[in-house]
Short mmCIF file of C-alpha atoms in Angstrom, two decimals:
data_model
loop_
_atom_site.label_atom_id
_atom_site.label_comp_id
_atom_site.label_asym_id
_atom_site.label_seq_id
_atom_site.Cartn_x
_atom_site.Cartn_y
_atom_site.Cartn_z
CA MET A 1 -23.89 16.41 1.79
CA PRO A 2 -22.17 14.57 -1.09
CA LYS A 3 -24.16 11.86 -2.83
CA LYS A 4 -23.27 8.34 -1.69
CA LYS A 5 -21.61 6.02 -4.18
CA ARG A 6 -23.96 3.22 -5.31
CA ILE A 7 -22.86 -0.38 -4.74
CA LEU A 8 -24.63 -3.52 -5.92
CA PHE A 9 -24.30 -6.31 -3.34
CA VAL A 10 -25.25 -9.89 -4.27
CA GLY A 11 -25.42 -12.29 -1.32
CA SER A 12 -27.54 -14.03 1.30
CA PHE A 13 -29.20 -11.53 3.63
CA LYS A 14 -32.49 -12.99 4.87
CA LYS A 15 -32.95 -14.30 8.38
CA SER A 16 -35.47 -17.12 8.18
CA ASN A 17 -36.65 -20.04 10.26
CA THR A 18 -36.15 -22.30 7.24
CA VAL A 19 -32.61 -21.19 6.44
CA LYS A 20 -30.31 -22.21 9.24
CA GLY A 21 -26.66 -21.42 9.77
CA GLY A 22 -24.13 -19.25 11.53
CA GLN A 23 -23.83 -15.53 11.49
CA ASN A 24 -24.39 -14.11 8.06
CA THR A 25 -21.24 -12.39 6.89
CA ALA A 26 -22.99 -10.52 4.09
CA SER A 27 -25.59 -9.05 6.45
CA ILE A 28 -22.98 -8.02 9.02
CA LEU A 29 -20.83 -6.36 6.36
CA LEU A 30 -23.85 -4.51 4.98
CA GLU A 31 -25.30 -3.33 8.29
CA LYS A 32 -22.13 -2.65 10.27
CA ALA A 33 -19.72 -1.44 7.59
CA LEU A 34 -21.13 -0.40 4.21
CA LYS A 35 -24.50 1.24 4.85
CA SER A 36 -23.06 4.35 6.48
CA HIS A 37 -20.71 5.06 3.55
CA TYR A 38 -22.49 3.79 0.43
CA LYS A 39 -25.92 3.51 -1.14
CA VAL A 40 -26.17 -0.30 -1.20
CA ILE A 41 -28.55 -2.06 -3.59
CA LYS A 42 -29.17 -5.71 -2.65
CA ILE A 43 -29.87 -8.81 -4.68
CA ASP A 44 -30.73 -11.51 -2.15
CA SER A 45 -29.67 -15.04 -3.07
CA THR A 46 -30.78 -16.77 0.14
CA MET A 47 -31.88 -20.37 -0.47
CA ILE A 48 -35.67 -20.57 -0.18
CA SER A 49 -35.56 -23.85 1.76
CA ILE A 50 -33.29 -26.37 3.47
CA PRO A 51 -32.80 -28.90 1.93
CA PRO A 52 -32.58 -27.01 -1.38
CA PRO A 53 -35.48 -27.18 -3.86
CA ASN A 54 -35.20 -29.12 -7.12
CA LEU A 55 -32.98 -27.99 -9.99
CA PHE A 56 -35.82 -26.45 -12.01
CA ILE A 57 -36.90 -24.17 -9.14
CA ARG A 58 -33.31 -23.17 -8.38
CA ALA A 59 -32.69 -22.37 -12.06
CA PHE A 60 -35.86 -20.25 -12.17
CA PHE A 61 -34.77 -18.12 -9.20
CA ALA A 62 -31.23 -17.85 -10.58
CA MET A 63 -32.53 -16.51 -13.91
CA LYS A 64 -34.76 -14.07 -12.04
CA ARG A 65 -31.76 -12.74 -10.11
CA ILE A 66 -29.70 -12.42 -13.29
CA VAL A 67 -32.47 -10.33 -14.89
CA PHE A 68 -32.47 -8.03 -11.84
CA PHE A 69 -28.69 -7.89 -12.07
CA LEU A 70 -28.83 -6.77 -15.71
CA PHE A 71 -31.10 -3.86 -14.75
CA LEU A 72 -29.25 -2.81 -11.57
CA ALA A 73 -25.57 -3.31 -12.44
CA PRO A 74 -25.35 -0.36 -14.88
CA THR A 75 -26.55 2.00 -12.11
CA CYS A 76 -23.74 1.10 -9.68
CA LYS A 77 -20.01 1.83 -9.68
CA SER A 78 -18.93 -1.33 -7.84
CA ILE A 79 -20.38 -4.82 -7.46
CA ILE A 80 -19.74 -7.19 -4.54
CA ILE A 81 -20.70 -10.81 -5.28
CA PHE A 82 -20.78 -13.49 -2.56
CA SER A 83 -20.74 -17.00 -4.03
CA ALA A 84 -21.05 -20.52 -2.65
CA ASP A 85 -20.19 -23.64 -4.68
CA GLY A 86 -22.03 -25.63 -7.36
CA LEU A 87 -24.90 -23.82 -9.05
CA SER A 88 -24.31 -20.71 -6.95
CA PHE A 89 -20.76 -20.49 -8.28
CA ILE A 90 -21.97 -20.76 -11.88
CA GLU A 91 -24.69 -18.13 -11.39
CA LYS A 92 -22.51 -15.66 -9.49
CA GLY A 93 -19.62 -16.19 -11.89
CA LEU A 94 -21.89 -15.18 -14.77
CA MET A 95 -22.79 -12.03 -12.84
CA ALA A 96 -19.09 -11.22 -12.42
CA ILE A 97 -18.54 -11.57 -16.18
CA ILE A 98 -21.56 -9.39 -17.00
CA GLY A 99 -20.48 -6.79 -14.44
CA LYS A 100 -17.04 -6.43 -15.98
CA LEU A 101 -18.47 -6.22 -19.51
CA LEU A 102 -20.51 -3.29 -18.18
CA MET A 103 -17.22 -1.69 -17.04
CA ARG A 104 -18.03 -2.02 -13.33
CA ASN A 105 -15.57 -2.66 -10.48
CA VAL A 106 -16.25 -6.36 -9.74
CA ILE A 107 -15.32 -7.86 -6.35
CA PHE A 108 -15.92 -11.62 -6.34
CA CYS A 109 -16.06 -13.39 -2.96
CA PRO A 110 -16.18 -17.24 -3.06
CA ARG A 111 -17.20 -18.59 0.36
CA SER A 112 -17.55 -22.39 0.22
CA GLY A 113 -15.17 -25.03 1.54
CA TYR A 114 -16.47 -27.58 -0.98
CA LEU A 115 -15.36 -25.51 -3.97
CA LEU A 116 -11.82 -26.92 -3.93
CA GLU A 117 -13.05 -30.50 -4.18
CA GLN A 118 -15.28 -29.54 -7.10
CA LEU A 119 -12.43 -27.74 -8.86
CA ASP A 120 -10.15 -30.76 -8.48
CA LYS A 121 -12.80 -32.99 -10.09
CA SER A 122 -13.81 -30.77 -13.02
CA ILE A 123 -11.60 -29.33 -15.76
CA LEU A 124 -14.55 -27.25 -16.98
CA LEU A 125 -15.02 -25.70 -13.54
CA LYS A 126 -11.29 -24.88 -13.39
CA MET A 127 -11.58 -23.11 -16.73
CA TYR A 128 -14.66 -21.25 -15.50
CA LEU A 129 -12.79 -20.11 -12.38
CA LYS A 130 -10.03 -18.67 -14.59
CA ILE A 131 -12.64 -16.83 -16.67
CA ILE A 132 -14.20 -15.39 -13.50
CA GLY A 133 -10.74 -14.37 -12.31
CA PHE A 134 -10.02 -12.65 -15.62
CA PHE A 135 -13.25 -10.63 -15.51
CA SER A 136 -13.08 -9.74 -11.79
CA ASN A 137 -11.10 -6.77 -10.49
CA HIS A 138 -10.54 -8.47 -7.15
CA ILE A 139 -11.08 -11.96 -5.71
CA VAL A 140 -11.61 -11.81 -1.94
CA CYS A 141 -10.04 -14.83 -0.21
CA GLN A 142 -11.20 -15.85 3.26
CA SER A 143 -7.66 -16.64 4.41
CA GLN A 144 -4.10 -17.08 3.14
CA PHE A 145 -4.88 -20.75 2.47
CA TRP A 146 -7.54 -19.75 -0.05
CA LYS A 147 -5.27 -17.21 -1.70
CA ASP A 148 -2.64 -19.90 -2.21
CA GLN A 149 -5.21 -22.36 -3.57
CA PHE A 150 -6.74 -19.91 -6.05
CA SER A 151 -3.25 -18.97 -7.19
CA ARG A 152 -2.51 -22.68 -7.70
CA HIS A 153 -5.58 -22.86 -9.93
CA GLY A 154 -4.24 -20.12 -12.17
CA LEU A 155 -5.69 -16.85 -10.83
CA LYS A 156 -3.42 -13.81 -10.85
CA TYR A 157 -1.85 -13.40 -7.42
CA GLU A 158 -2.17 -9.61 -7.48
CA LYS A 159 -5.96 -9.88 -7.85
CA LEU A 160 -6.27 -12.09 -4.76
CA ILE A 161 -7.05 -10.10 -1.60
CA VAL A 162 -7.10 -11.77 1.83
CA ILE A 163 -9.94 -10.54 4.03
CA ASN A 164 -10.49 -12.89 6.95
CA ASN A 165 -14.09 -13.62 7.85
CA TRP A 166 -15.59 -11.28 10.40
CA ILE A 167 -18.13 -11.14 13.19
CA ASP A 168 -19.75 -8.32 15.12
CA ILE A 169 -17.65 -8.59 18.27
CA LYS A 170 -19.31 -7.99 21.63
CA LEU A 171 -17.49 -7.43 24.92
CA ASN A 172 -17.48 -10.59 27.04
CA ASN A 173 -16.56 -10.62 30.74
CA LYS A 174 -17.09 -14.37 31.15
CA GLU A 175 -14.69 -15.95 33.62
CA ILE A 176 -12.91 -19.10 32.42
CA LEU A 177 -13.46 -21.75 35.10
CA ASN A 178 -11.99 -25.16 35.86
CA ASN A 179 -15.32 -26.96 35.56
CA SER A 180 -15.82 -30.69 35.92
CA PRO A 181 -17.09 -32.30 33.82
CA ILE A 182 -15.92 -30.20 30.87
CA LYS A 183 -18.86 -29.20 28.68
CA VAL A 184 -18.05 -29.49 24.96
CA LEU A 185 -20.33 -27.91 22.33
CA TYR A 186 -20.82 -28.95 18.71
CA LEU A 187 -22.95 -26.52 16.71
CA GLY A 188 -23.46 -27.08 13.00
CA TRP A 189 -24.85 -29.32 10.29
CA ILE A 190 -25.37 -32.98 11.17
CA THR A 191 -23.75 -34.42 8.05
CA ARG A 192 -20.84 -36.78 7.48
CA GLU A 193 -18.86 -34.03 5.72
CA LYS A 194 -18.87 -31.99 8.92
CA GLY A 195 -17.05 -34.77 10.80
CA ILE A 196 -19.94 -35.49 13.15
CA PHE A 197 -19.48 -39.28 12.93
CA ASP A 198 -15.81 -38.85 13.86
CA LEU A 199 -16.84 -36.75 16.85
CA ILE A 200 -19.38 -39.29 18.13
CA ALA A 201 -16.81 -42.11 17.78
CA ALA A 202 -14.19 -40.12 19.72
CA ALA A 203 -16.70 -38.94 22.35
CA GLN A 204 -17.60 -42.56 23.11
CA LYS A 205 -13.96 -43.31 23.98
CA VAL A 206 -13.08 -40.43 26.32
CA PRO A 207 -13.95 -40.70 30.05
CA SER A 208 -17.65 -39.95 30.47
CA MET A 209 -17.04 -38.58 33.97
CA LYS A 210 -14.76 -35.85 32.57
CA PHE A 211 -16.63 -34.70 29.44
CA ILE A 212 -20.20 -33.90 28.41
CA PHE A 213 -20.90 -33.35 24.71
CA TYR A 214 -23.81 -31.22 23.47
CA ILE A 215 -24.57 -31.97 19.81
CA CYS A 216 -26.62 -29.13 18.33
CA GLY A 217 -27.74 -28.92 14.72
CA ASP A 218 -29.76 -30.57 12.01
CA GLY A 219 -29.13 -32.23 8.67
CA LYS A 220 -29.47 -35.30 6.51
CA ASP A 221 -27.65 -37.63 8.95
CA ILE A 222 -29.38 -36.64 12.18
CA ASN A 223 -31.34 -39.91 12.48
CA LYS A 224 -28.17 -41.98 11.99
CA ILE A 225 -26.40 -39.92 14.65
CA ARG A 226 -29.35 -40.32 17.02
CA ASP A 227 -29.19 -44.11 16.56
CA LYS A 228 -25.42 -44.15 17.19
CA ILE A 229 -25.78 -42.15 20.39
CA GLU A 230 -28.64 -44.31 21.68
CA SER A 231 -26.88 -47.58 20.85
CA SER A 232 -23.68 -46.44 22.57
CA GLY A 233 -25.37 -46.35 25.97
CA LYS A 234 -23.39 -43.20 26.82
CA ASN A 235 -25.31 -40.62 28.84
CA ASN A 236 -22.71 -37.87 28.35
CA ILE A 237 -23.55 -37.32 24.64
CA ILE A 238 -26.67 -35.17 24.35
CA LEU A 239 -28.34 -34.58 20.97
CA LYS A 240 -30.32 -31.35 21.18
CA GLY A 241 -31.21 -30.72 17.53
CA TRP A 242 -31.15 -27.24 16.04
CA ILE A 243 -30.96 -24.40 18.54
CA SER A 244 -31.17 -20.63 18.23
CA GLY A 245 -31.87 -17.49 20.22
CA ASP A 246 -31.61 -17.69 24.00
CA GLU A 247 -31.03 -21.45 24.01
CA LYS A 248 -27.97 -21.03 21.79
CA LEU A 249 -26.70 -18.09 23.84
CA ASN A 250 -27.13 -20.00 27.11
CA LEU A 251 -25.11 -22.94 25.78
CA PHE A 252 -22.32 -20.61 24.69
CA LYS A 253 -22.31 -19.16 28.19
CA SER A 254 -22.38 -22.49 30.04
CA CYS A 255 -20.01 -24.59 27.90
CA ASP A 256 -16.23 -24.72 28.23
CA ALA A 257 -15.11 -25.82 24.77
CA PHE A 258 -16.24 -25.78 21.16
CA ILE A 259 -15.43 -28.60 18.75
CA PHE A 260 -15.31 -28.34 14.97
CA PRO A 261 -14.36 -31.65 13.27
CA SER A 262 -15.25 -30.69 9.68
CA HIS A 263 -13.60 -32.41 6.70
CA SER A 264 -13.66 -29.25 4.55
CA GLU A 265 -14.44 -25.60 5.25
CA GLY A 266 -14.42 -22.15 3.72
CA PHE A 267 -13.92 -20.10 6.87
CA PRO A 268 -16.28 -21.04 9.72
CA ASN A 269 -17.73 -18.09 11.60
CA ALA A 270 -18.97 -20.54 14.23
CA ILE A 271 -15.39 -20.79 15.51
CA LEU A 272 -15.09 -17.00 15.74
CA GLU A 273 -18.40 -16.84 17.60
CA ALA A 274 -17.16 -19.49 20.04
CA MET A 275 -13.95 -17.52 20.58
CA MET A 276 -16.02 -14.44 21.39
CA HIS A 277 -17.89 -16.47 24.03
CA LYS A 278 -14.56 -17.64 25.51
CA LEU A 279 -14.83 -21.31 24.62
CA SER A 280 -11.65 -23.32 24.03
CA ILE A 281 -11.46 -24.41 20.39
CA VAL A 282 -10.80 -27.92 19.08
CA ALA A 283 -10.75 -28.01 15.27
CA SER A 284 -9.64 -30.22 12.40
CA ASP A 285 -6.60 -29.11 10.43
CA THR A 286 -8.45 -28.86 7.12
CA THR A 287 -8.37 -25.99 4.58
CA SER A 288 -8.37 -22.57 6.28
CA LEU A 289 -8.65 -23.73 9.90
CA PRO A 290 -4.87 -23.62 10.57
CA ASP A 291 -5.04 -19.96 9.46
CA ILE A 292 -7.35 -19.34 12.44
CA ILE A 293 -5.96 -21.77 15.02
CA GLN A 294 -2.33 -22.12 16.09
CA HIS A 295 -2.01 -25.41 17.95
CA LYS A 296 -1.72 -24.97 21.73
CA LYS A 297 -1.55 -21.18 21.25
CA ASN A 298 -5.17 -20.15 20.69
CA GLY A 299 -6.76 -23.57 20.29
CA LEU A 300 -6.14 -27.21 19.46
CA LEU A 301 -5.83 -28.82 16.03
CA PHE A 302 -6.16 -32.49 15.13
CA ALA A 303 -5.74 -34.39 11.86
CA ALA A 304 -9.02 -34.28 9.92
CA LYS A 305 -10.83 -37.65 9.69
CA ASN A 306 -8.47 -39.15 12.31
CA ILE A 307 -10.64 -40.36 15.20
CA LYS A 308 -7.73 -41.37 17.44
CA ASP A 309 -6.08 -37.97 17.04
CA LEU A 310 -9.41 -36.28 17.77
CA GLU A 311 -9.80 -38.38 20.93
CA ASP A 312 -6.28 -37.50 22.12
CA THR A 313 -6.86 -33.82 21.39
CA ILE A 314 -10.11 -33.73 23.36
CA LEU A 315 -8.21 -35.15 26.34
CA LEU A 316 -5.86 -32.13 26.25
CA LEU A 317 -8.81 -29.99 27.38
CA ASP A 318 -8.39 -31.56 30.81
CA ASN A 319 -5.27 -29.39 31.23
CA PHE A 320 -6.93 -26.28 32.68
CA LYS A 321 -3.82 -24.09 32.56
CA LEU A 322 -3.39 -24.75 28.84
CA ARG A 323 -7.12 -24.38 28.15
CA LYS A 324 -7.35 -21.04 29.97
CA GLU A 325 -4.28 -19.63 28.22
CA MET A 326 -5.48 -20.69 24.75
CA THR A 327 -8.97 -19.30 25.32
CA GLU A 328 -7.69 -15.92 26.49
CA ASN A 329 -5.29 -15.70 23.53
CA ALA A 330 -8.09 -16.48 21.07
CA TYR A 331 -10.42 -13.87 22.57
CA ASN A 332 -7.71 -11.20 22.59
CA GLN A 333 -6.93 -11.76 18.89
CA LEU A 334 -10.50 -11.33 17.68
CA GLU A 335 -10.61 -7.53 17.39
CA LYS A 336 -7.42 -7.28 15.35
CA ARG A 337 -7.92 -10.26 13.04
CA PHE A 338 -11.64 -11.00 12.71
CA SER A 339 -13.68 -7.87 13.44
CA VAL A 340 -16.08 -6.28 10.99
CA LYS A 341 -14.09 -3.06 11.50
CA SER A 342 -10.98 -4.72 10.08
CA ALA A 343 -12.95 -6.15 7.13
CA LYS A 344 -14.54 -2.77 6.46
CA GLN A 345 -11.16 -1.06 6.12
CA LYS A 346 -9.98 -3.65 3.59
CA PHE A 347 -13.18 -3.57 1.53
CA MET A 348 -13.15 0.23 1.36
CA ARG A 349 -9.67 0.13 -0.21
CA ILE A 350 -10.98 -1.84 -3.19
CA LEU A 351 -14.49 -0.39 -3.59
#
């Protein structure tokens, strides 16, 4: 049997009670796509706590990872680097530069929706992005939107490879029913940037007899959201806090729609997971979301930060014929556009 090619993979892999979030794209890619073809060496960059520790502790762990990287990179032919924004972007960018200086095949994968805002505010960060682009063999973009944005910031178009985010798709025989009231699920961080205040404001205005909203998650603004819900006097807005395991699965099974009002996103796997569970999607039109959702085709889009438009869009869910058609279209597109199998094929072309 031929010896497997060695790959160094830098990303977040740990599953922990303290680190919350959606499906981990790095772990899925590793377990479902790469392990059977390559000898994969991991450097885990999972945050040790939420909220993040202080700057000194983060810098210590970053330096520790860079030391490991210096020892491991020369032993591998290719390097995959998953990066977030802020300090993660600086650390992972340095790894990309080192990797190329060591004559490795460097595949850099920025994943954060907040990166664009940071780039627009910082000339130094824009310059750093161009340096990373120069030293990387490929920049993996989560959608066409991100490819266009990175090109706008000066990266070479031919280095930019679109690989849509992926999930491990499971067969779902759930029947789409005309339930009343319509159960709408929010699952994510409870922070202003995720549009949760917009959602609560819109939910208070739609008929309470027609819609029930389940707000699931945690974050810095959870107490403010709890106060808003309690002061509204509405009994159709239910704050459940963070959920996981069977409780999360049961809500996916019992709800009819999934709402994602974020102000800025990389490429949210939560939407793909909701599609797999046959929930109708309502999402803001920010960043990459229009690359996933085509309005009234496989979901509904509304203008980000526009509460009235969000309210009107929620009301469209009351049209069962439209909702059923959109949900079926979204589910049927998953395998072709957002499966780990599709991502695997594209990664193997550049490894």
